[in-house]
Structures are given as structure tokens and as C-alpha cells.
mmCIF file with all atom_site columns, C-alpha atoms in Angstrom:
data_model
loop_
_atom_site.group_PDB
_atom_site.id
_atom_site.type_symbol
_atom_site.label_atom_id
_atom_site.label_alt_id
_atom_site.label_comp_id
_atom_site.label_asym_id
_atom_site.label_entity_id
_atom_site.label_seq_id
_atom_site.pdbx_PDB_ins_code
_atom_site.Cartn_x
_atom_site.Cartn_y
_atom_site.Cartn_z
_atom_site.occupancy
_atom_site.B_iso_or_equiv
_atom_site.pdbx_formal_charge
_atom_site.auth_seq_id
_atom_site.auth_comp_id
_atom_site.auth_asym_id
_atom_site.auth_atom_id
_atom_site.pdbx_PDB_model_num
ATOM 1   C CA . MET A 1 1   ? 116.265 83.358  90.935  1.00 57.00 ? 1   MET A CA 1
ATOM 2   C CA . GLU A 1 2   ? 113.830 79.860  91.638  1.00 72.00 ? 2   GLU A CA 1
ATOM 3   C CA . VAL A 1 3   ? 116.032 79.310  94.329  1.00 70.00 ? 3   VAL A CA 1
ATOM 4   C CA . ALA A 1 4   ? 115.809 82.141  95.938  1.00 70.00 ? 4   ALA A CA 1
ATOM 5   C CA . LYS A 1 5   ? 111.787 82.345  95.047  1.00 76.00 ? 5   LYS A CA 1
ATOM 6   C CA . SER A 1 6   ? 112.025 78.667  97.072  1.00 81.00 ? 6   SER A CA 1
ATOM 7   C CA . ILE A 1 7   ? 114.312 80.051  100.287 1.00 79.00 ? 7   ILE A CA 1
ATOM 8   C CA . ASN A 1 8   ? 111.926 82.774  101.306 1.00 79.00 ? 8   ASN A CA 1
ATOM 9   C CA . SER A 1 9   ? 108.756 80.630  100.916 1.00 85.00 ? 9   SER A CA 1
ATOM 10  C CA . LEU A 1 10  ? 110.176 78.704  103.099 1.00 85.00 ? 10  LEU A CA 1
ATOM 11  C CA . LEU A 1 11  ? 110.688 81.070  105.515 1.00 86.00 ? 11  LEU A CA 1
ATOM 12  C CA . ASP A 1 12  ? 107.587 82.429  105.510 1.00 88.00 ? 12  ASP A CA 1
ATOM 13  C CA . LYS A 1 13  ? 105.867 79.064  105.974 1.00 89.00 ? 13  LYS A CA 1
ATOM 14  C CA . VAL A 1 14  ? 108.678 78.207  109.758 1.00 86.00 ? 14  VAL A CA 1
ATOM 15  C CA . GLN A 1 15  ? 107.608 81.248  110.827 1.00 88.00 ? 15  GLN A CA 1
ATOM 16  C CA . GLY A 1 16  ? 106.560 81.865  114.786 1.00 85.00 ? 16  GLY A CA 1
ATOM 17  C CA . ARG A 1 17  ? 107.440 77.944  114.414 1.00 81.00 ? 17  ARG A CA 1
ATOM 18  C CA . PRO A 1 18  ? 109.694 76.585  116.802 1.00 70.00 ? 18  PRO A CA 1
ATOM 19  C CA . GLU A 1 19  ? 112.250 75.550  113.932 1.00 74.00 ? 19  GLU A CA 1
ATOM 20  C CA . GLU A 1 20  ? 112.496 79.666  112.811 1.00 80.00 ? 20  GLU A CA 1
ATOM 21  C CA . ASN A 1 21  ? 115.655 80.930  113.921 1.00 75.00 ? 21  ASN A CA 1
ATOM 22  C CA . LEU A 1 22  ? 117.570 77.106  112.663 1.00 75.00 ? 22  LEU A CA 1
ATOM 23  C CA . VAL A 1 23  ? 116.186 77.371  108.960 1.00 80.00 ? 23  VAL A CA 1
ATOM 24  C CA . GLU A 1 24  ? 117.142 80.970  108.921 1.00 81.00 ? 24  GLU A CA 1
ATOM 25  C CA . THR A 1 25  ? 120.174 79.986  110.232 1.00 76.00 ? 25  THR A CA 1
ATOM 26  C CA . ILE A 1 26  ? 121.177 76.987  107.561 1.00 78.00 ? 26  ILE A CA 1
ATOM 27  C CA . ALA A 1 27  ? 119.636 79.571  104.890 1.00 79.00 ? 27  ALA A CA 1
ATOM 28  C CA . ILE A 1 28  ? 121.404 82.237  105.625 1.00 75.00 ? 28  ILE A CA 1
ATOM 29  C CA . ARG A 1 29  ? 124.713 79.837  105.512 1.00 72.00 ? 29  ARG A CA 1
ATOM 30  C CA . THR A 1 30  ? 124.181 78.381  102.461 1.00 72.00 ? 30  THR A CA 1
ATOM 31  C CA . MET A 1 31  ? 123.921 81.678  100.817 1.00 70.00 ? 31  MET A CA 1
ATOM 32  C CA . SER A 1 32  ? 126.963 82.834  98.874  1.00 67.00 ? 32  SER A CA 1
ATOM 33  C CA . LYS A 1 33  ? 128.406 86.923  100.817 1.00 75.00 ? 33  LYS A CA 1
ATOM 34  C CA . ALA A 1 34  ? 127.085 89.717  100.131 1.00 75.00 ? 34  ALA A CA 1
ATOM 35  C CA . VAL A 1 35  ? 129.584 91.938  98.434  1.00 84.00 ? 35  VAL A CA 1
ATOM 36  C CA . TYR A 1 36  ? 129.859 95.938  97.322  1.00 88.00 ? 36  TYR A CA 1
ATOM 37  C CA . SER A 1 37  ? 130.531 95.979  92.972  1.00 89.00 ? 37  SER A CA 1
ATOM 38  C CA . THR A 1 38  ? 130.443 97.537  90.509  1.00 90.00 ? 38  THR A CA 1
ATOM 39  C CA . LYS A 1 39  ? 129.020 94.976  88.948  1.00 90.00 ? 39  LYS A CA 1
ATOM 40  C CA . ASN A 1 40  ? 124.731 94.720  88.499  1.00 87.00 ? 40  ASN A CA 1
ATOM 41  C CA . VAL A 1 41  ? 124.652 91.017  89.927  1.00 85.00 ? 41  VAL A CA 1
ATOM 42  C CA . GLY A 1 42  ? 121.420 91.944  91.707  1.00 83.00 ? 42  GLY A CA 1
ATOM 43  C CA . HIS A 1 43  ? 120.254 90.368  94.655  1.00 80.00 ? 43  HIS A CA 1
ATOM 44  C CA . TYR A 1 44  ? 119.463 86.424  95.172  1.00 74.00 ? 44  TYR A CA 1
ATOM 45  C CA . GLY A 1 45  ? 117.229 86.668  98.100  1.00 71.00 ? 45  GLY A CA 1
ATOM 46  C CA . LEU A 1 46  ? 115.561 89.314  97.390  1.00 77.00 ? 46  LEU A CA 1
ATOM 47  C CA . ALA A 1 47  ? 115.384 87.826  93.579  1.00 78.00 ? 47  ALA A CA 1
ATOM 48  C CA . PHE A 1 48  ? 116.002 91.062  91.850  1.00 85.00 ? 48  PHE A CA 1
ATOM 49  C CA . ASP A 1 49  ? 118.212 91.483  89.277  1.00 87.00 ? 49  ASP A CA 1
ATOM 50  C CA . TYR A 1 50  ? 119.055 95.108  89.523  1.00 87.00 ? 50  TYR A CA 1
ATOM 51  C CA . TYR A 1 51  ? 119.928 95.910  93.263  1.00 86.00 ? 51  TYR A CA 1
ATOM 52  C CA . THR A 1 52  ? 121.475 98.727  94.684  1.00 85.00 ? 52  THR A CA 1
ATOM 53  C CA . HIS A 1 53  ? 121.128 99.422  98.548  1.00 76.00 ? 53  HIS A CA 1
ATOM 54  C CA . PHE A 1 54  ? 121.523 102.740 100.661 1.00 70.00 ? 54  PHE A CA 1
ATOM 55  C CA . THR A 1 55  ? 121.328 103.599 104.497 1.00 68.00 ? 55  THR A CA 1
ATOM 56  C CA . SER A 1 56  ? 121.148 107.064 105.104 1.00 62.00 ? 56  SER A CA 1
ATOM 57  C CA . PRO A 1 57  ? 121.123 106.570 108.450 1.00 63.00 ? 57  PRO A CA 1
ATOM 58  C CA . ILE A 1 58  ? 123.735 104.364 109.319 1.00 65.00 ? 58  ILE A CA 1
ATOM 59  C CA . ARG A 1 59  ? 125.383 106.457 107.060 1.00 69.00 ? 59  ARG A CA 1
ATOM 60  C CA . ARG A 1 60  ? 128.073 103.202 106.374 1.00 82.00 ? 60  ARG A CA 1
ATOM 61  C CA . TYR A 1 61  ? 130.706 104.312 103.724 1.00 87.00 ? 61  TYR A CA 1
ATOM 62  C CA . PRO A 1 62  ? 129.190 102.490 100.501 1.00 88.00 ? 62  PRO A CA 1
ATOM 63  C CA . ASP A 1 63  ? 125.820 104.609 101.358 1.00 87.00 ? 63  ASP A CA 1
ATOM 64  C CA . MET A 1 64  ? 127.666 107.639 100.826 1.00 88.00 ? 64  MET A CA 1
ATOM 65  C CA . LEU A 1 65  ? 129.273 106.326 97.538  1.00 89.00 ? 65  LEU A CA 1
ATOM 66  C CA . VAL A 1 66  ? 125.614 105.677 96.775  1.00 89.00 ? 66  VAL A CA 1
ATOM 67  C CA . HIS A 1 67  ? 123.919 109.232 97.270  1.00 88.00 ? 67  HIS A CA 1
ATOM 68  C CA . ARG A 1 68  ? 126.538 110.469 96.032  1.00 90.00 ? 68  ARG A CA 1
ATOM 69  C CA . LEU A 1 69  ? 126.414 108.702 92.005  1.00 92.00 ? 69  LEU A CA 1
ATOM 70  C CA . LEU A 1 70  ? 123.032 109.236 92.707  1.00 91.00 ? 70  LEU A CA 1
ATOM 71  C CA . GLU A 1 71  ? 123.718 112.929 93.098  1.00 94.00 ? 71  GLU A CA 1
ATOM 72  C CA . ARG A 1 72  ? 126.176 113.071 90.359  1.00 95.00 ? 72  ARG A CA 1
ATOM 73  C CA . TYR A 1 73  ? 123.378 111.315 87.882  1.00 94.00 ? 73  TYR A CA 1
ATOM 74  C CA . LEU A 1 74  ? 120.740 113.438 89.416  1.00 95.00 ? 74  LEU A CA 1
ATOM 75  C CA . ASP A 1 75  ? 122.710 116.014 88.290  1.00 96.00 ? 75  ASP A CA 1
ATOM 76  C CA . GLY A 1 76  ? 123.191 115.258 84.762  1.00 95.00 ? 76  GLY A CA 1
ATOM 77  C CA . GLY A 1 77  ? 126.891 114.448 85.230  1.00 93.00 ? 77  GLY A CA 1
ATOM 78  C CA . SER A 1 78  ? 128.794 112.070 83.206  1.00 92.00 ? 78  SER A CA 1
ATOM 79  C CA . SER A 1 79  ? 129.757 108.539 84.503  1.00 90.00 ? 79  SER A CA 1
ATOM 80  C CA . VAL A 1 80  ? 132.768 107.447 87.083  1.00 91.00 ? 80  VAL A CA 1
ATOM 81  C CA . ASP A 1 81  ? 135.478 105.596 85.696  1.00 92.00 ? 81  ASP A CA 1
ATOM 82  C CA . GLN A 1 82  ? 135.081 101.837 87.223  1.00 92.00 ? 82  GLN A CA 1
ATOM 83  C CA . ASN A 1 83  ? 137.894 100.644 88.327  1.00 93.00 ? 83  ASN A CA 1
ATOM 84  C CA . PRO A 1 84  ? 139.546 103.488 91.227  1.00 94.00 ? 84  PRO A CA 1
ATOM 85  C CA . LEU A 1 85  ? 135.426 102.372 92.707  1.00 94.00 ? 85  LEU A CA 1
ATOM 86  C CA . GLU A 1 86  ? 135.276 99.025  92.247  1.00 94.00 ? 86  GLU A CA 1
ATOM 87  C CA . GLU A 1 87  ? 138.572 99.401  94.659  1.00 95.00 ? 87  GLU A CA 1
ATOM 88  C CA . GLU A 1 88  ? 136.819 101.499 97.052  1.00 94.00 ? 88  GLU A CA 1
ATOM 89  C CA . CYS A 1 89  ? 134.026 98.542  96.731  1.00 92.00 ? 89  CYS A CA 1
ATOM 90  C CA . LYS A 1 90  ? 136.936 95.704  97.674  1.00 94.00 ? 90  LYS A CA 1
ATOM 91  C CA . HIS A 1 91  ? 137.740 97.509  100.873 1.00 95.00 ? 91  HIS A CA 1
ATOM 92  C CA . CYS A 1 92  ? 134.574 98.427  101.607 1.00 92.00 ? 92  CYS A CA 1
ATOM 93  C CA . SER A 1 93  ? 133.711 94.569  101.482 1.00 92.00 ? 93  SER A CA 1
ATOM 94  C CA . GLN A 1 94  ? 137.052 93.756  103.373 1.00 94.00 ? 94  GLN A CA 1
ATOM 95  C CA . MET A 1 95  ? 135.970 96.186  106.150 1.00 93.00 ? 95  MET A CA 1
ATOM 96  C CA . GLU A 1 96  ? 132.611 95.173  106.640 1.00 89.00 ? 96  GLU A CA 1
ATOM 97  C CA . GLN A 1 97  ? 133.693 91.064  106.948 1.00 91.00 ? 97  GLN A CA 1
ATOM 98  C CA . VAL A 1 98  ? 135.786 92.692  110.050 1.00 94.00 ? 98  VAL A CA 1
ATOM 99  C CA . ALA A 1 99  ? 132.650 94.077  111.424 1.00 91.00 ? 99  ALA A CA 1
ATOM 100 C CA . ALA A 1 100 ? 130.864 90.732  111.064 1.00 90.00 ? 100 ALA A CA 1
ATOM 101 C CA . ASN A 1 101 ? 133.874 88.598  112.528 1.00 93.00 ? 101 ASN A CA 1
ATOM 102 C CA . ALA A 1 102 ? 134.797 91.652  116.063 1.00 96.00 ? 102 ALA A CA 1
ATOM 103 C CA . GLU A 1 103 ? 130.662 91.581  116.210 1.00 95.00 ? 103 GLU A CA 1
ATOM 104 C CA . ARG A 1 104 ? 130.337 87.920  116.270 1.00 93.00 ? 104 ARG A CA 1
ATOM 105 C CA . ASP A 1 105 ? 133.866 87.232  118.420 1.00 96.00 ? 105 ASP A CA 1
ATOM 106 C CA . SER A 1 106 ? 131.975 89.805  121.022 1.00 97.00 ? 106 SER A CA 1
ATOM 107 C CA . ILE A 1 107 ? 128.574 88.339  120.916 1.00 96.00 ? 107 ILE A CA 1
ATOM 108 C CA . LYS A 1 108 ? 130.837 85.198  121.646 1.00 97.00 ? 108 LYS A CA 1
ATOM 109 C CA . TYR A 1 109 ? 132.663 86.685  124.131 1.00 98.00 ? 109 TYR A CA 1
ATOM 110 C CA . LYS A 1 110 ? 129.214 87.972  125.725 1.00 98.00 ? 110 LYS A CA 1
ATOM 111 C CA . GLN A 1 111 ? 127.647 84.461  125.931 1.00 97.00 ? 111 GLN A CA 1
ATOM 112 C CA . VAL A 1 112 ? 130.599 82.702  127.445 1.00 98.00 ? 112 VAL A CA 1
ATOM 113 C CA . GLU A 1 113 ? 130.459 85.742  130.427 1.00 98.00 ? 113 GLU A CA 1
ATOM 114 C CA . PHE A 1 114 ? 126.897 85.304  130.871 1.00 98.00 ? 114 PHE A CA 1
ATOM 115 C CA . MET A 1 115 ? 127.189 81.463  131.120 1.00 98.00 ? 115 MET A CA 1
ATOM 116 C CA . SER A 1 116 ? 130.496 81.464  133.109 1.00 97.00 ? 116 SER A CA 1
ATOM 117 C CA . ASP A 1 117 ? 128.596 81.407  136.403 1.00 98.00 ? 117 ASP A CA 1
ATOM 118 C CA . LYS A 1 118 ? 125.798 78.335  135.085 1.00 98.00 ? 118 LYS A CA 1
ATOM 119 C CA . ILE A 1 119 ? 127.916 75.515  135.137 1.00 98.00 ? 119 ILE A CA 1
ATOM 120 C CA . GLY A 1 120 ? 126.605 72.098  135.799 1.00 98.00 ? 120 GLY A CA 1
ATOM 121 C CA . LYS A 1 121 ? 122.646 74.096  135.164 1.00 98.00 ? 121 LYS A CA 1
ATOM 122 C CA . VAL A 1 122 ? 120.585 71.810  132.461 1.00 98.00 ? 122 VAL A CA 1
ATOM 123 C CA . TYR A 1 123 ? 118.790 73.596  129.704 1.00 98.00 ? 123 TYR A CA 1
ATOM 124 C CA . ASP A 1 124 ? 116.591 72.492  126.709 1.00 97.00 ? 124 ASP A CA 1
ATOM 125 C CA . GLY A 1 125 ? 117.952 73.099  123.394 1.00 95.00 ? 125 GLY A CA 1
ATOM 126 C CA . VAL A 1 126 ? 118.363 72.679  119.798 1.00 93.00 ? 126 VAL A CA 1
ATOM 127 C CA . ILE A 1 127 ? 121.247 70.871  117.640 1.00 94.00 ? 127 ILE A CA 1
ATOM 128 C CA . SER A 1 128 ? 122.494 74.670  115.652 1.00 91.00 ? 128 SER A CA 1
ATOM 129 C CA . GLY A 1 129 ? 125.898 72.660  113.595 1.00 92.00 ? 129 GLY A CA 1
ATOM 130 C CA . ILE A 1 130 ? 126.939 69.154  113.302 1.00 94.00 ? 130 ILE A CA 1
ATOM 131 C CA . THR A 1 131 ? 130.960 68.531  112.879 1.00 94.00 ? 131 THR A CA 1
ATOM 132 C CA . GLU A 1 132 ? 133.086 65.583  112.631 1.00 93.00 ? 132 GLU A CA 1
ATOM 133 C CA . TRP A 1 133 ? 134.513 67.395  116.570 1.00 94.00 ? 133 TRP A CA 1
ATOM 134 C CA . GLY A 1 134 ? 131.102 67.586  117.326 1.00 95.00 ? 134 GLY A CA 1
ATOM 135 C CA . ILE A 1 135 ? 127.676 68.710  118.057 1.00 97.00 ? 135 ILE A CA 1
ATOM 136 C CA . TYR A 1 136 ? 126.975 72.815  118.380 1.00 96.00 ? 136 TYR A CA 1
ATOM 137 C CA . VAL A 1 137 ? 123.291 73.290  120.654 1.00 96.00 ? 137 VAL A CA 1
ATOM 138 C CA . GLU A 1 138 ? 121.765 76.730  120.971 1.00 94.00 ? 138 GLU A CA 1
ATOM 139 C CA . ILE A 1 139 ? 119.383 77.024  124.324 1.00 96.00 ? 139 ILE A CA 1
ATOM 140 C CA . ASN A 1 140 ? 116.268 78.296  123.676 1.00 93.00 ? 140 ASN A CA 1
ATOM 141 C CA . GLU A 1 141 ? 115.873 79.880  126.208 1.00 94.00 ? 141 GLU A CA 1
ATOM 142 C CA . ASN A 1 142 ? 117.898 82.598  126.107 1.00 95.00 ? 142 ASN A CA 1
ATOM 143 C CA . LYS A 1 143 ? 119.835 82.114  122.628 1.00 93.00 ? 143 LYS A CA 1
ATOM 144 C CA . CYS A 1 144 ? 123.612 80.853  123.491 1.00 97.00 ? 144 CYS A CA 1
ATOM 145 C CA . GLU A 1 145 ? 125.191 78.206  121.491 1.00 96.00 ? 145 GLU A CA 1
ATOM 146 C CA . GLY A 1 146 ? 127.993 75.509  122.837 1.00 98.00 ? 146 GLY A CA 1
ATOM 147 C CA . MET A 1 147 ? 129.225 72.753  121.831 1.00 98.00 ? 147 MET A CA 1
ATOM 148 C CA . ILE A 1 148 ? 129.395 69.098  122.880 1.00 98.00 ? 148 ILE A CA 1
ATOM 149 C CA . PRO A 1 149 ? 132.996 67.483  121.749 1.00 96.00 ? 149 PRO A CA 1
ATOM 150 C CA . ILE A 1 150 ? 132.409 64.187  119.908 1.00 95.00 ? 150 ILE A CA 1
ATOM 151 C CA . ARG A 1 151 ? 135.172 62.858  122.293 1.00 93.00 ? 151 ARG A CA 1
ATOM 152 C CA . ASP A 1 152 ? 132.755 63.605  125.125 1.00 94.00 ? 152 ASP A CA 1
ATOM 153 C CA . LEU A 1 153 ? 129.406 61.112  123.373 1.00 94.00 ? 153 LEU A CA 1
ATOM 154 C CA . ASP A 1 154 ? 131.152 57.970  124.910 1.00 91.00 ? 154 ASP A CA 1
ATOM 155 C CA . ASP A 1 155 ? 128.429 55.623  124.144 1.00 93.00 ? 155 ASP A CA 1
ATOM 156 C CA . ASP A 1 156 ? 129.682 55.065  120.818 1.00 95.00 ? 156 ASP A CA 1
ATOM 157 C CA . PHE A 1 157 ? 132.356 55.491  117.889 1.00 95.00 ? 157 PHE A CA 1
ATOM 158 C CA . TYR A 1 158 ? 129.916 58.647  115.857 1.00 95.00 ? 158 TYR A CA 1
ATOM 159 C CA . GLU A 1 159 ? 131.080 59.274  112.418 1.00 95.00 ? 159 GLU A CA 1
ATOM 160 C CA . LEU A 1 160 ? 129.345 62.829  110.522 1.00 95.00 ? 160 LEU A CA 1
ATOM 161 C CA . ASP A 1 161 ? 127.646 61.989  107.164 1.00 94.00 ? 161 ASP A CA 1
ATOM 162 C CA . GLU A 1 162 ? 128.076 65.815  106.873 1.00 90.00 ? 162 GLU A CA 1
ATOM 163 C CA . LYS A 1 163 ? 125.337 65.244  103.202 1.00 89.00 ? 163 LYS A CA 1
ATOM 164 C CA . ASN A 1 164 ? 122.225 64.440  106.242 1.00 88.00 ? 164 ASN A CA 1
ATOM 165 C CA . TYR A 1 165 ? 123.877 67.309  108.684 1.00 87.00 ? 165 TYR A CA 1
ATOM 166 C CA . ARG A 1 166 ? 123.357 64.493  111.472 1.00 93.00 ? 166 ARG A CA 1
ATOM 167 C CA . LEU A 1 167 ? 126.405 61.870  113.881 1.00 96.00 ? 167 LEU A CA 1
ATOM 168 C CA . VAL A 1 168 ? 125.657 58.351  113.240 1.00 96.00 ? 168 VAL A CA 1
ATOM 169 C CA . GLY A 1 169 ? 126.990 56.147  115.817 1.00 95.00 ? 169 GLY A CA 1
ATOM 170 C CA . ARG A 1 170 ? 128.815 53.055  114.359 1.00 95.00 ? 170 ARG A CA 1
ATOM 171 C CA . ARG A 1 171 ? 127.618 50.374  117.004 1.00 96.00 ? 171 ARG A CA 1
ATOM 172 C CA . THR A 1 172 ? 124.182 51.557  118.243 1.00 95.00 ? 172 THR A CA 1
ATOM 173 C CA . ARG A 1 173 ? 123.085 53.698  114.342 1.00 95.00 ? 173 ARG A CA 1
ATOM 174 C CA . ARG A 1 174 ? 121.980 56.450  116.812 1.00 95.00 ? 174 ARG A CA 1
ATOM 175 C CA . GLU A 1 175 ? 121.765 60.196  115.823 1.00 96.00 ? 175 GLU A CA 1
ATOM 176 C CA . TYR A 1 176 ? 122.123 63.440  116.178 1.00 96.00 ? 176 TYR A CA 1
ATOM 177 C CA . ARG A 1 177 ? 120.514 65.937  113.527 1.00 92.00 ? 177 ARG A CA 1
ATOM 178 C CA . LEU A 1 178 ? 120.565 69.409  112.943 1.00 89.00 ? 178 LEU A CA 1
ATOM 179 C CA . GLY A 1 179 ? 117.194 70.101  114.115 1.00 87.00 ? 179 GLY A CA 1
ATOM 180 C CA . GLN A 1 180 ? 117.038 68.129  116.540 1.00 92.00 ? 180 GLN A CA 1
ATOM 181 C CA . PRO A 1 181 ? 115.778 68.748  121.057 1.00 94.00 ? 181 PRO A CA 1
ATOM 182 C CA . VAL A 1 182 ? 117.802 68.132  123.160 1.00 96.00 ? 182 VAL A CA 1
ATOM 183 C CA . SER A 1 183 ? 118.888 68.421  126.593 1.00 98.00 ? 183 SER A CA 1
ATOM 184 C CA . ILE A 1 184 ? 122.184 69.832  127.884 1.00 98.00 ? 184 ILE A CA 1
ATOM 185 C CA . GLN A 1 185 ? 123.759 70.647  130.988 1.00 98.00 ? 185 GLN A CA 1
ATOM 186 C CA . VAL A 1 186 ? 126.884 73.153  130.522 1.00 98.00 ? 186 VAL A CA 1
ATOM 187 C CA . ALA A 1 187 ? 130.483 71.508  131.503 1.00 98.00 ? 187 ALA A CA 1
ATOM 188 C CA . ARG A 1 188 ? 132.510 74.468  130.652 1.00 97.00 ? 188 ARG A CA 1
ATOM 189 C CA . ALA A 1 189 ? 133.164 78.275  130.018 1.00 98.00 ? 189 ALA A CA 1
ATOM 190 C CA . ASN A 1 190 ? 136.262 79.755  128.718 1.00 97.00 ? 190 ASN A CA 1
ATOM 191 C CA . LEU A 1 191 ? 136.203 83.133  128.555 1.00 96.00 ? 191 LEU A CA 1
ATOM 192 C CA . ASP A 1 192 ? 139.752 83.335  126.828 1.00 96.00 ? 192 ASP A CA 1
ATOM 193 C CA . ARG A 1 193 ? 138.745 81.332  124.029 1.00 96.00 ? 193 ARG A CA 1
ATOM 194 C CA . LYS A 1 194 ? 135.002 82.847  123.978 1.00 96.00 ? 194 LYS A CA 1
ATOM 195 C CA . GLN A 1 195 ? 134.121 78.699  124.300 1.00 96.00 ? 195 GLN A CA 1
ATOM 196 C CA . LEU A 1 196 ? 131.251 77.264  125.918 1.00 98.00 ? 196 LEU A CA 1
ATOM 197 C CA . ASP A 1 197 ? 131.064 73.088  126.496 1.00 97.00 ? 197 ASP A CA 1
ATOM 198 C CA . PHE A 1 198 ? 128.247 71.305  126.658 1.00 98.00 ? 198 PHE A CA 1
ATOM 199 C CA . THR A 1 199 ? 127.507 67.630  128.140 1.00 97.00 ? 199 THR A CA 1
ATOM 200 C CA . LEU A 1 200 ? 124.180 65.999  127.026 1.00 96.00 ? 200 LEU A CA 1
ATOM 201 C CA . ALA A 1 201 ? 122.164 65.652  130.470 1.00 94.00 ? 201 ALA A CA 1
#
């Protein structure tokens, strides 16, 4: 749980700073996905050894399961068979992932739709992701994210340094690293593929 406390401390330190959003995003990406289960594994991010949650206003099905169990135990009921409950937990985890994917896709769709009439415009942004196929940049002004394909970086042959989250030019040693400010120009907006392409400005 020491790592969790360190992450929380880091998140506190970057609050209100330009890199806050980037650090939060990376921290979330590095954590393992939460799943519903009958096994108590605590809460990594909160550094709790014991944890359950329910949010009454939302009334998600996992919340209802917790409500029912609490009510049963408060009324003096005996423990339930964990096997069918574990299957329900597994199903809820799968459906939550489906919902998260749908949410991500719809946000990306609306971002591309919003940017589709801004082809050629220049924006300031920050490098939010580095892969072997390109650089992801989040625009400061509106938080829309697009990619600069590596094939469009034609001043050098760039190689991924995965350990240090950067692309490095083989000849020039020029580098693009996570969190680096850049200016981009909107090059393409493909609504069908939910894809924004940028070029360096």
C-alpha cells in the first residue's frame, strides 16, 4: 500500500499545475482495472485493506447487490453462497467494461465531430501518449486528443524508447517525450474511424 500512498501524494503535488491532467491520466492507466468480486482485495488507490462501495443515487446493479447483502446481515441473516454471487460479479465487471468502451467511443466521436470544421487550425497541446506508430497530443484549449502518425515525422527515423516514454530520432537524436508541450495543426478528422490526425506546426 506504500505505492498507493506515493501515487496519492504525487497527485496532491500536481494539483492545479499544467501537468495535472497528464499525471492523473498516467496514474490511472498504470493501475490495474477494478473488478467486482466476492474476494476482499482492499482498494489499491485508497490504500485500504478492506473495501466495498455503493452509490445510492446511481443504483448500479453491483450497488444493489451490496445493499441487499447489508440488509440481509443487518437483519441477522446467514452468509450467502459465494459461487452464484461471484458469477454475478464477473458479469457486472464485463458489462462495466462494455459501458466504459462505449463511453470512450462516444467521447472520441464527439471530439472528432467537434474538430471536423477546424482542419488547418493550429493549437498548443501536450504529448499525452507515445507509441511505435505515433505521438498522441491533447489540445490544451479543448482537451481533444489526436495523433501525429510517425510516418509524418519525416525529418528523421524515430524509434520508440518505451522505458522513458519518448521517441528519439536515430540521426538527429531529437526527442518527443510524454508531457512535452507542442504546437500542432489539425490535418484530418475521420468521423467513421473516430480518428483525429495532427501534424507538428
